[in-house]
Short mmCIF file of C-alpha atoms and ligand atoms in Angstrom, two decimals:
data_model
loop_
_atom_site.label_atom_id
_atom_site.label_comp_id
_atom_site.label_asym_id
_atom_site.label_seq_id
_atom_site.Cartn_x
_atom_site.Cartn_y
_atom_site.Cartn_z
CA MET A 741 -26.45 48.32 3.92
CA LEU A 742 -27.89 51.52 5.35
CA ILE A 743 -29.60 49.80 8.30
CA ASP A 744 -28.20 46.77 10.13
CA THR A 745 -31.52 45.01 10.73
CA ASN A 746 -29.86 42.70 13.30
CA LYS A 747 -29.48 45.70 15.59
CA ALA A 748 -32.73 47.39 14.66
CA ALA A 749 -36.29 47.47 15.92
CA PHE A 750 -39.15 48.40 13.63
CA ILE A 751 -41.77 50.50 15.42
CA ALA A 752 -45.23 50.82 13.84
CA VAL A 753 -46.99 53.74 15.49
CA ASP A 754 -50.75 53.81 16.10
CA ILE A 755 -52.13 51.97 13.06
CA GLN A 756 -55.62 52.27 14.50
CA ASN A 757 -59.08 52.80 13.07
CA ASP A 758 -59.57 56.20 14.68
CA PHE A 759 -56.51 57.56 12.82
CA CYS A 760 -57.75 56.29 9.47
CA PRO A 761 -60.41 57.79 7.17
CA GLY A 762 -63.81 57.45 8.84
CA GLY A 763 -62.21 57.42 12.30
CA ALA A 764 -62.64 59.97 15.07
CA LEU A 765 -59.23 61.62 14.53
CA ALA A 766 -58.77 60.71 10.91
CA VAL A 767 -55.34 61.40 9.49
CA PRO A 768 -55.77 62.22 5.79
CA ASP A 769 -54.91 59.11 3.76
CA GLY A 770 -53.81 57.35 6.97
CA ASP A 771 -54.87 53.88 5.88
CA SER A 772 -52.70 54.07 2.77
CA VAL A 773 -49.56 53.32 4.82
CA VAL A 774 -50.82 49.92 5.96
CA PRO A 775 -49.59 47.77 3.03
CA LEU A 776 -46.16 49.41 3.16
CA ILE A 777 -45.90 48.91 6.91
CA ASN A 778 -46.91 45.27 6.51
CA SER A 779 -44.12 44.71 4.03
CA LEU A 780 -41.51 46.65 6.07
CA ALA A 781 -42.31 44.56 9.17
CA GLU A 782 -41.48 41.38 7.24
CA GLY A 783 -37.88 42.52 7.01
CA PHE A 784 -37.26 42.95 10.74
CA GLU A 785 -36.83 40.29 13.35
CA LEU A 786 -37.85 42.73 16.10
CA CYS A 787 -41.13 44.58 15.57
CA VAL A 788 -42.98 46.66 18.13
CA ALA A 789 -46.36 48.34 17.66
CA THR A 790 -47.84 51.18 19.66
CA GLN A 791 -51.53 51.63 20.40
CA ASP A 792 -53.10 54.87 21.61
CA TRP A 793 -55.30 53.74 24.50
CA HIS A 794 -57.28 56.40 26.34
CA PRO A 795 -59.81 56.14 29.14
CA ARG A 796 -63.18 57.85 28.58
CA SER A 797 -62.98 61.57 29.46
CA HIS A 798 -59.23 61.58 28.86
CA ILE A 799 -57.58 64.94 29.50
CA SER A 800 -56.54 65.21 25.81
CA PHE A 801 -60.18 65.21 24.67
CA ALA A 802 -61.70 68.62 23.92
CA SER A 803 -64.92 67.23 25.43
CA SER A 804 -63.16 67.15 28.82
CA HIS A 805 -62.61 70.94 28.69
CA PRO A 806 -65.81 73.00 28.72
CA GLY A 807 -65.81 75.60 25.95
CA ALA A 808 -62.85 74.11 24.10
CA LYS A 809 -62.80 72.72 20.56
CA ALA A 810 -60.91 69.85 19.04
CA TYR A 811 -57.49 70.88 17.64
CA ASP A 812 -57.29 73.86 20.04
CA ALA A 813 -53.82 74.60 21.39
CA VAL A 814 -54.07 74.93 25.17
CA VAL A 815 -51.97 74.75 28.31
CA VAL A 816 -52.78 71.74 30.51
CA ALA A 817 -50.96 71.26 33.83
CA GLY A 818 -48.42 73.88 32.76
CA ARG A 819 -47.59 72.16 29.46
CA ASP A 820 -48.51 73.13 25.91
CA ALA A 821 -51.04 70.62 24.67
CA THR A 822 -53.41 70.05 21.78
CA LEU A 823 -57.00 69.02 22.37
CA TRP A 824 -58.44 66.25 20.23
CA PRO A 825 -61.77 64.72 19.36
CA ASP A 826 -62.55 61.74 21.61
CA HIS A 827 -60.45 58.97 20.06
CA CYS A 828 -58.92 55.56 20.74
CA VAL A 829 -61.06 54.95 23.79
CA GLN A 830 -59.98 51.70 25.45
CA GLY A 831 -61.92 48.71 24.18
CA THR A 832 -63.74 50.53 21.37
CA ALA A 833 -63.54 49.70 17.66
CA GLY A 834 -61.79 53.02 17.08
CA ALA A 835 -58.91 51.87 19.26
CA ASP A 836 -58.52 48.58 17.39
CA PHE A 837 -55.73 48.18 14.89
CA HIS A 838 -56.76 48.76 11.29
CA PRO A 839 -58.13 45.47 9.93
CA ALA A 840 -55.51 45.33 7.16
CA PHE A 841 -52.61 45.80 9.60
CA ARG A 842 -50.88 42.42 9.95
CA VAL A 843 -50.17 42.10 13.67
CA GLU A 844 -48.42 38.71 13.48
CA PRO A 845 -44.83 40.09 13.26
CA TYR A 846 -45.21 42.24 16.39
CA ARG A 847 -43.76 40.87 19.61
CA LEU A 848 -44.77 43.75 21.79
CA VAL A 849 -47.59 46.29 21.83
CA ILE A 850 -46.92 49.42 23.84
CA ARG A 851 -50.16 51.03 24.94
CA LYS A 852 -49.94 54.70 25.78
CA GLY A 853 -52.14 57.53 26.98
CA PHE A 854 -53.93 55.30 29.49
CA ARG A 855 -53.45 57.69 32.43
CA GLN A 856 -56.49 59.95 32.69
CA ALA A 857 -54.57 63.16 33.42
CA LEU A 858 -51.55 62.70 31.13
CA ASP A 859 -51.34 62.46 27.35
CA SER A 860 -48.69 60.36 25.67
CA TYR A 861 -47.51 60.80 22.09
CA SER A 862 -44.15 59.08 22.25
CA ALA A 863 -43.53 55.34 22.34
CA PHE A 864 -40.86 56.02 25.00
CA PHE A 865 -42.13 58.68 27.42
CA GLU A 866 -45.45 60.20 28.29
CA ASN A 867 -45.91 63.89 27.60
CA ASP A 868 -44.43 64.92 30.95
CA GLY A 869 -41.14 63.86 29.33
CA THR A 870 -40.19 61.63 32.26
CA THR A 871 -42.75 58.85 32.77
CA PRO A 872 -41.35 55.90 30.80
CA THR A 873 -43.41 53.40 28.83
CA GLY A 874 -40.77 50.71 29.37
CA LEU A 875 -39.87 50.49 25.68
CA ASP A 876 -36.32 51.76 26.20
CA GLY A 877 -35.62 49.00 28.73
CA TYR A 878 -37.19 46.40 26.45
CA LEU A 879 -35.08 47.43 23.46
CA ARG A 880 -31.88 47.66 25.51
CA GLY A 881 -32.56 44.23 26.92
CA LEU A 882 -32.60 42.92 23.36
CA ASP A 883 -29.47 44.88 22.32
CA ALA A 884 -31.33 46.98 19.78
CA SER A 885 -29.49 50.23 19.06
CA ILE A 886 -31.33 51.35 15.94
CA VAL A 887 -35.02 52.18 15.59
CA VAL A 888 -36.93 52.48 12.33
CA ILE A 889 -40.20 54.31 12.83
CA ALA A 890 -43.32 54.51 10.63
CA GLY A 891 -47.03 55.07 11.14
CA LEU A 892 -49.46 57.72 12.36
CA ALA A 893 -49.22 60.54 12.78
CA LEU A 894 -45.95 61.98 11.48
CA ASP A 895 -46.41 65.34 13.21
CA TYR A 896 -47.41 63.91 16.63
CA CYS A 897 -46.72 60.36 17.75
CA VAL A 898 -44.07 59.58 15.12
CA HIS A 899 -42.35 62.92 15.78
CA TYR A 900 -42.23 62.53 19.56
CA SER A 901 -41.21 58.87 19.37
CA ALA A 902 -38.33 59.74 17.07
CA ILE A 903 -37.00 62.64 19.12
CA ASP A 904 -37.18 60.62 22.34
CA ALA A 905 -35.36 57.73 20.65
CA ALA A 906 -32.64 60.13 19.48
CA ARG A 907 -32.36 61.61 22.97
CA LEU A 908 -31.98 58.08 24.37
CA GLY A 909 -29.06 57.45 22.01
CA TYR A 910 -30.64 55.26 19.34
CA ARG A 911 -29.79 55.73 15.70
CA VAL A 912 -33.20 56.76 14.37
CA PHE A 913 -34.77 56.44 10.93
CA VAL A 914 -38.23 57.70 10.02
CA VAL A 915 -39.68 56.13 6.88
CA ARG A 916 -41.36 59.15 5.40
CA ASP A 917 -43.62 57.45 2.85
CA ALA A 918 -44.85 55.03 5.53
CA THR A 919 -46.22 57.94 7.57
CA ARG A 920 -49.09 60.39 7.19
CA ALA A 921 -49.64 63.61 9.11
CA VAL A 922 -52.51 65.32 10.91
CA GLY A 923 -51.32 68.56 9.27
CA SER A 924 -52.64 70.82 12.02
CA PRO A 925 -51.75 73.47 12.95
CA PRO A 926 -50.62 74.61 9.48
CA GLY A 927 -46.92 74.03 8.95
CA SER A 928 -46.78 71.09 11.37
CA VAL A 929 -45.21 68.78 8.80
CA GLU A 930 -42.47 71.24 7.84
CA ARG A 931 -41.71 71.95 11.50
CA THR A 932 -41.61 68.24 12.29
CA LEU A 933 -39.22 67.43 9.45
CA ALA A 934 -36.93 70.34 10.37
CA ASP A 935 -36.93 69.33 14.03
CA LEU A 936 -36.17 65.69 13.21
CA ALA A 937 -33.30 66.69 10.95
CA ALA A 938 -31.91 69.05 13.61
CA ARG A 939 -31.85 66.19 16.11
CA GLY A 940 -30.01 63.83 13.80
CA VAL A 941 -32.99 61.68 12.85
CA ALA A 942 -32.60 60.30 9.32
CA ILE A 943 -35.67 60.74 7.14
CA ILE A 944 -35.63 58.05 4.49
CA GLY A 945 -37.87 56.48 1.87
CA SER A 946 -39.14 52.91 2.15
CA GLY A 947 -36.96 51.94 -0.82
CA GLU A 948 -33.84 52.71 1.23
CA VAL A 949 -34.65 50.58 4.28
CA PHE A 950 -33.23 47.26 3.04
CA ARG A 951 -30.69 48.64 0.65
C1 VGL B 1965 -51.91 60.90 18.06
C2 VGL B 1965 -53.03 62.82 18.51
C3 VGL B 1965 -53.59 62.26 19.64
C4 VGL B 1965 -50.98 60.15 17.14
C5 VGL B 1965 -52.45 60.31 19.19
O1 VGL B 1965 -51.01 58.90 17.11
O2 VGL B 1965 -50.20 60.83 16.44
N1 VGL B 1965 -52.19 62.15 17.74
N2 VGL B 1965 -53.29 61.01 19.97
ZN1 ZN B 1966 -54.38 60.12 21.56
#
């Protein structure tokens, strides 16, 4: 068996309306991962979901920066950042999970990006690299040493979740066909996959997860 599911947590990243076609920050084909993620979750005893959860006028929104456009690369508080359309505003339909996403298997939902002045891509740390979400403590408390990550978007929240998990010492698998990417700026997918590989993250297909 490639993955010992007794020691593993499955993490479904940001399966939310705003990241699916028709949403505010639509990831091309984003909704197509939902059936696969539903079936992967069935195979894990420990499933965690993340939910992007921004206040209105969040610092990551281009609308909070006069003159800026969505998808602009900027420096905010001394850190490289990307500006986004307003998305996943707390309590809105766009922030809800996709209606086809089966939430029953998930024991924990980690909300992230709820601090007005700080964005948060990773399931483990906010974008300052040091403010924890608490997920590491939760997983350690349950003796999970392996994480299997899928969801949206490969080149942002999946990427940062995976590299933080690797840095924290987990064995990390990203299920490539259960992810979709923003694809901006050009080359983001190739850079993400190269970075993941360089950090020891295994990029696998869904057919390999339970084999
Ligand atoms: C995400 C951009 C902004 C993601 C979240 O889930 O990948 N991307 N907020
Ligand atoms: Zn966001």
